[in-house]
Short mmCIF file of C-alpha atoms in Angstrom, two decimals:
data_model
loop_
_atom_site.label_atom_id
_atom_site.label_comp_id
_atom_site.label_asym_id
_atom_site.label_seq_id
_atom_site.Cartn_x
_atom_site.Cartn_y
_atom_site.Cartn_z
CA UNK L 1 53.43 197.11 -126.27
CA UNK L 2 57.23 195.59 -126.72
CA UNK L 3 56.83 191.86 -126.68
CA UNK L 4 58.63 189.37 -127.77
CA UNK L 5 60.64 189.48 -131.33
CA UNK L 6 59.21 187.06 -134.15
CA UNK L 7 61.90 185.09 -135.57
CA UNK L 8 61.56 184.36 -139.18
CA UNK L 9 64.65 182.24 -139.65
CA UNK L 10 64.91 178.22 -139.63
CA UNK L 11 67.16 176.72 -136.93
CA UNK L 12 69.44 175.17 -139.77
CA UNK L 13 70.94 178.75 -140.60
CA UNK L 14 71.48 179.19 -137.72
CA UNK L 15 74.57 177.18 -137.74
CA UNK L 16 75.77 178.02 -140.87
CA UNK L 17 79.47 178.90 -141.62
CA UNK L 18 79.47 179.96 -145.18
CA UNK L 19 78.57 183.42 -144.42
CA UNK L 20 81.24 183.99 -142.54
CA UNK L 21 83.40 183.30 -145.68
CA UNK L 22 82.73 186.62 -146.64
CA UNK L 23 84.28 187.99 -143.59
CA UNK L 24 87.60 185.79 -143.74
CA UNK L 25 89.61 188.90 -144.48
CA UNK L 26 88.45 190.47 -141.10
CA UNK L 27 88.64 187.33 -139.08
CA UNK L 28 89.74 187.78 -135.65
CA UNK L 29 88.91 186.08 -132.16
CA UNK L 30 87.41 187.15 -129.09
CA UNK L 31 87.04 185.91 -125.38
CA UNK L 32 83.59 185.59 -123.12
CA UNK L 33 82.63 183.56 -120.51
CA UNK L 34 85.61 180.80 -121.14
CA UNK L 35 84.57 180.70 -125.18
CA UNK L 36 86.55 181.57 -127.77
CA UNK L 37 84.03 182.61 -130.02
CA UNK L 38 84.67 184.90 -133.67
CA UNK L 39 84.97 188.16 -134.18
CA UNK L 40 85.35 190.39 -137.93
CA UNK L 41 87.21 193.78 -137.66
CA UNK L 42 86.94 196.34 -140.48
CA UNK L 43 89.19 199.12 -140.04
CA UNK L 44 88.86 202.91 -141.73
CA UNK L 45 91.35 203.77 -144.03
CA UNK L 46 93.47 206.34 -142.34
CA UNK L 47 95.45 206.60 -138.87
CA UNK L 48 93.74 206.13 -135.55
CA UNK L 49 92.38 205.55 -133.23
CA UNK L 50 89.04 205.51 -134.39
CA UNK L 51 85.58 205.83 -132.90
CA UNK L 52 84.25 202.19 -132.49
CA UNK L 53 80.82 200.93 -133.33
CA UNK L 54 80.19 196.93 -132.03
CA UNK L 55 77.38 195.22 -134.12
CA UNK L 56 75.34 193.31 -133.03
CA UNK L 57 73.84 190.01 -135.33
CA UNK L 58 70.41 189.04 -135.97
CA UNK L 59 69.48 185.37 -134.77
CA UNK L 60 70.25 183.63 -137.38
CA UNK L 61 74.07 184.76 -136.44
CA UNK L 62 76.31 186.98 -138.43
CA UNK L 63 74.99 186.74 -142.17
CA UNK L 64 76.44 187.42 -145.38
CA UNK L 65 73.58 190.03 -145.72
CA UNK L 66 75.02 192.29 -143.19
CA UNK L 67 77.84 192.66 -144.87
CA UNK L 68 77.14 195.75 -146.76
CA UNK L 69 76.31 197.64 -143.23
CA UNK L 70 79.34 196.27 -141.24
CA UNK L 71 81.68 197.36 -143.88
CA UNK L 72 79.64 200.87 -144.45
CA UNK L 73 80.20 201.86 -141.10
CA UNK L 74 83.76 201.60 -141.71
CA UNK L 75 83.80 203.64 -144.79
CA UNK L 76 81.77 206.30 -142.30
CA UNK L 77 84.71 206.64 -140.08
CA UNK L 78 84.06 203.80 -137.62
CA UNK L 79 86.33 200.93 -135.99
CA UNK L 80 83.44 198.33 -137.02
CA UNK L 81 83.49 194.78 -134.88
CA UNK L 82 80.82 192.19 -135.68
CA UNK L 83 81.03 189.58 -132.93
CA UNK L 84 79.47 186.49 -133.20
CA UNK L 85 77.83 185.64 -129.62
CA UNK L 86 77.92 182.40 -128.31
CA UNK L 87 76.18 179.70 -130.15
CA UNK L 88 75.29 181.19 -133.33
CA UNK L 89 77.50 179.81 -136.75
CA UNK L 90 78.73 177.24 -135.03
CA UNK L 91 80.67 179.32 -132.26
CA UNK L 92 81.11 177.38 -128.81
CA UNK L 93 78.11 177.38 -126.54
CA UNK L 94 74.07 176.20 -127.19
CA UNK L 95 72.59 178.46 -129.66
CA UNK L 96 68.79 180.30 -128.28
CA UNK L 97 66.89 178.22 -130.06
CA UNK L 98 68.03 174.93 -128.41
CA UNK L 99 67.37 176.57 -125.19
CA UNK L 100 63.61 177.75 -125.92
CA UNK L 101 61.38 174.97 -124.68
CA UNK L 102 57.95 176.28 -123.66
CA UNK L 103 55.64 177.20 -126.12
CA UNK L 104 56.51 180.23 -128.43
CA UNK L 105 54.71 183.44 -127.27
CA UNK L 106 54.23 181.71 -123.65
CA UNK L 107 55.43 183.74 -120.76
CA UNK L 108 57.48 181.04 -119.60
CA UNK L 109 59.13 181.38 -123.42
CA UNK L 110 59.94 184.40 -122.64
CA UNK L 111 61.44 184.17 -119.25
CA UNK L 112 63.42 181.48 -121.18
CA UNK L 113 64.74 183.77 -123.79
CA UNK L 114 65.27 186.63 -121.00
CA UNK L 115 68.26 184.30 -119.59
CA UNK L 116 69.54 183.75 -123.48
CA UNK L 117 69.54 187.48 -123.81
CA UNK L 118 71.41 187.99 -120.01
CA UNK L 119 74.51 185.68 -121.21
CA UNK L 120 74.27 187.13 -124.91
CA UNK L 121 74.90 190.39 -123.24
CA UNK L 122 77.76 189.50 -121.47
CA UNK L 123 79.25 188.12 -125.15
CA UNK L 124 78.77 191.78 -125.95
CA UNK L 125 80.27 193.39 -122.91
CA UNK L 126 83.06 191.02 -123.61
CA UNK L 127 83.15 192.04 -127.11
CA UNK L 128 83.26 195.88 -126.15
CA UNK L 129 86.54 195.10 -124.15
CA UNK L 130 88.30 193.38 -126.71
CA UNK L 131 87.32 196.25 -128.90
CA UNK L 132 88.47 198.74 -126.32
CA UNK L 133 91.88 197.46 -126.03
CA UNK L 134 92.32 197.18 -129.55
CA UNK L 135 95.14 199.84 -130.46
CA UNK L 136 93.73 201.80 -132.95
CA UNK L 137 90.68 201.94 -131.26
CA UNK L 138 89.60 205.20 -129.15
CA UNK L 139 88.31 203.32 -125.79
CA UNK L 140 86.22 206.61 -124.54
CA UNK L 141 84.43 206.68 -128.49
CA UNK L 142 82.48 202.97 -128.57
CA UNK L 143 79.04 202.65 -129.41
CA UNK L 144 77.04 199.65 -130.17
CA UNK L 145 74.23 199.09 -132.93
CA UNK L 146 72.12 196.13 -133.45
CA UNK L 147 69.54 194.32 -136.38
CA UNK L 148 66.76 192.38 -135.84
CA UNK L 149 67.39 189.94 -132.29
CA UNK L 150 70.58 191.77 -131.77
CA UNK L 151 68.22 195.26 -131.86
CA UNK L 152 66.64 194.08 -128.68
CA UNK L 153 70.35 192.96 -127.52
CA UNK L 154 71.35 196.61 -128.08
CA UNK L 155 68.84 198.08 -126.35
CA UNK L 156 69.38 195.57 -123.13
CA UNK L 157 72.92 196.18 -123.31
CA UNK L 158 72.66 200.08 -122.99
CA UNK L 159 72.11 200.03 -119.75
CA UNK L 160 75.99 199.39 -118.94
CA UNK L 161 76.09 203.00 -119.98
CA UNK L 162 79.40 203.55 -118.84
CA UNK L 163 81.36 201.42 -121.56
CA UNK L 164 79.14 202.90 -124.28
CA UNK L 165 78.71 206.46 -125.93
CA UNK L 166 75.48 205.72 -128.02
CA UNK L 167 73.16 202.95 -128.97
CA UNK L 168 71.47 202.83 -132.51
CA UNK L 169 68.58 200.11 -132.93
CA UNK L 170 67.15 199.02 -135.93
CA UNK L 171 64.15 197.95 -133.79
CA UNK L 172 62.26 195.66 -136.71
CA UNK L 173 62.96 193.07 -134.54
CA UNK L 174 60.75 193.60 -131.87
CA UNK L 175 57.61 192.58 -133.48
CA UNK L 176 54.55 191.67 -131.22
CA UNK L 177 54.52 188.34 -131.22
CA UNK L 178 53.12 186.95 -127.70
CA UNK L 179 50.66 188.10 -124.71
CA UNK L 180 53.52 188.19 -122.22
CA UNK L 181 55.15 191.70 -120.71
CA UNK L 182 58.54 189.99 -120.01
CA UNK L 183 60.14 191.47 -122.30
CA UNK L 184 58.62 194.94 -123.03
CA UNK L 185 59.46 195.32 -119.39
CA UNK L 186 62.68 194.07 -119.43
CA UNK L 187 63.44 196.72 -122.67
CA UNK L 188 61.60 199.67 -120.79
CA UNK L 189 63.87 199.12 -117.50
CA UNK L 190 67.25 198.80 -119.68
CA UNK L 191 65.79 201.96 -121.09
CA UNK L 192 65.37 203.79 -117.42
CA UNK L 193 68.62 202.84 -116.28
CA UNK L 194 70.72 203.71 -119.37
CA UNK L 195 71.85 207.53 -119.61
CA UNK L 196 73.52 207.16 -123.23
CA UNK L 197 71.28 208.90 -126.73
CA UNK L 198 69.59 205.63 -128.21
CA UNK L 199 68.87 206.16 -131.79
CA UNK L 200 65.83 203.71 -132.95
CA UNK L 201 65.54 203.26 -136.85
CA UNK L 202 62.39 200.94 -138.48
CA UNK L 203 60.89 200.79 -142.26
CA UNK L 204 57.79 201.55 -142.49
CA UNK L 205 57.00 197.86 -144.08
CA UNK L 206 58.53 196.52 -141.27
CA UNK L 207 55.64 194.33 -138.90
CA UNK L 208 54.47 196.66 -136.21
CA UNK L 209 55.59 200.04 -135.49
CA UNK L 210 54.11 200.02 -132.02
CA UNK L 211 57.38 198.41 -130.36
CA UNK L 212 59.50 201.73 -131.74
CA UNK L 213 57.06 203.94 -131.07
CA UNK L 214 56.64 202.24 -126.92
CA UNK L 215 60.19 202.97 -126.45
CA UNK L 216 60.30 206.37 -128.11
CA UNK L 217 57.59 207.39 -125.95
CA UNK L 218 58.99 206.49 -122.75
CA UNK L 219 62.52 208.28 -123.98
CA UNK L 220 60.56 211.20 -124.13
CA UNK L 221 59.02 210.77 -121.14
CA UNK L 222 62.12 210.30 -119.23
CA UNK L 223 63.46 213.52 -120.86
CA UNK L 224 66.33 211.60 -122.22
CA UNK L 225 68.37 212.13 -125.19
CA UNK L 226 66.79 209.63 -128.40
CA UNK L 227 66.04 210.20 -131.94
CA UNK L 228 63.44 208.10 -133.88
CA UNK L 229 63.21 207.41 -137.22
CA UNK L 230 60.85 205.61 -139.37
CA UNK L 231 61.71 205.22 -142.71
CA UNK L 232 58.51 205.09 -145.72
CA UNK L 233 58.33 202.07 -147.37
CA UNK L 234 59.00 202.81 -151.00
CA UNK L 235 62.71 204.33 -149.81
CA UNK L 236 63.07 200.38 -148.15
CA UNK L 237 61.69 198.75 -151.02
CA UNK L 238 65.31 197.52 -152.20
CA UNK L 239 65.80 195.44 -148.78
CA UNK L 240 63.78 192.76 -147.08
CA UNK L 241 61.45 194.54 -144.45
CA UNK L 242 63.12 192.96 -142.07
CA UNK L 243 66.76 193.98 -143.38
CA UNK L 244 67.53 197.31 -143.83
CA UNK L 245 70.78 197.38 -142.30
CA UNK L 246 72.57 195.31 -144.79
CA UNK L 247 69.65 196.10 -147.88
CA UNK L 248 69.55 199.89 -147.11
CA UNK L 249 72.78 201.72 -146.57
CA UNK L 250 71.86 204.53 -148.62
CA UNK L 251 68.31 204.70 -146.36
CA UNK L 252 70.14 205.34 -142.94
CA UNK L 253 74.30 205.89 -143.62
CA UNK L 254 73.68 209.37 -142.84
CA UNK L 255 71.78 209.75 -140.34
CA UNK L 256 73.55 207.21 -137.87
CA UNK L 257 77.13 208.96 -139.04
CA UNK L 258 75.07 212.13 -138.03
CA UNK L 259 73.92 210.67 -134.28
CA UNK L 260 77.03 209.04 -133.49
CA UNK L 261 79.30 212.02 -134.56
CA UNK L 262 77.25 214.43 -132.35
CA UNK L 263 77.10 211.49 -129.35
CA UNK L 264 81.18 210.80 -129.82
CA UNK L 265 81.73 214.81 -129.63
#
């Protein structure tokens, strides 16, 4: 069952700036919903346009530890945009947390965080078009790939299939946390309705496997195009369980270059 994603992180970091001090040479802006809300651009070396990949943050917001992914995917080949949705490190808006006020794992909780998710997905629809118009950017090549809380944002946002190529998922944040179906259902119909290759990556020492394995299943059900890929636990042991996209580079570099070459063909 996909339920609801356990968050590890304390609200304080959620609105800290000093990670994004790392990202100062990148620094750009984006528009969504009337905010003006950060955005860090790491270009290939080379000509373009490039392919684009749009990452998506954990919720904690953009952290220093991500770092090592965002800027990997550049060396791959990729136009790589980290966009900091509204609320998180101290970007306009009223972060999740401070909107969350039923009882964690309730399924009124969870209706509550369905409506932070709905407006965090238009941050990354918005993000997409500033991406898009970006001139050394290819437009038709733009896929999006999400950590932790923006794993689950990925998936949701897939459904707009026609601004995206691919979707990859590191899906550790989807942990089951709570009784309620809200959101397992809510994952499962973004699923149904999306017609782009979803690529959904977890460590084996990651908590619960059941959430990746829920989604592969119905992928294969539905006859649609997915990979999954569970990595063993000693080849994570350098990173955090919980972050292999900025701890692990070496773990999954080649295989997402791999999917998203084959899905931008």
């Amino acid at each position: 069952m996909v339920q609801a994603p356990q968050v590890r992180e304390t609200n304080a970091s959620i609105a800290n700036t000093d990670d994004l001090k790392e990202y100062a040479s990148y620094a750009t802006t984006y528009e969504s919903d009337g905010n003006e809300l950060d955005g860090f651009l790491c270009l290939p070396d080379g000509t373009g346009p490039f392919p684009g990949v749009l990452f998506n943050h954990g919720s904690s917001g953009l952290m220093s530890s991500n770092k090592p992914g965002f800027e990997a995917l550049a060396r791959l080949g990729y136009a790589s945009f980290a966009a900091v949705r509204r609320g998180y490190n101290e970007n306009p808006g009223t972060c999740w947390c401070d909107r969350i006020t039923a009882p964690w794992g309730s399924s009124e909780m969870v209706e509550q965080l369905m409506v932070v998710f709905e407006e965090e997905c238009r941050d990354v629809l918005a993000a997409r078009d500033w991406l898009a118009n970006h001139p050394q950017v290819d437009a038709q090549r733009i896929a999006l790939i999400g950590a932790s809380f923006g794993g689950v944002v990925t998936v949701l946002a897939s459904e707009h299939s026609s601004m995206f190529r691919a979707g990859v998922s590191f899906t550790e944040s989807a942990h089951p946390s709570s009784e309620t179906c809200v959101l397992r259902d809510a994952l499962l119909r973004s699923i149904r309705q999306s017609t782009i290759p979803l690529f959904l990556l977890q460590a084996q020492n990651a908590q619960g496997l059941e959430p990746t394995f829920t989604l592969g299943r119905e992928l294969a059900n539905l006859n649609k195009p997915y990979k999954v890929r569970v990595y063993p636990a000693d080849r994570a042991k350098s990173a955090d369980e919980h972050g292999i996209f900025g701890g692990c580079v070496e773990l999954w570099g080649e295989d997402v270059q791999r999917f998203l070459d084959q899905c931008f063909v």
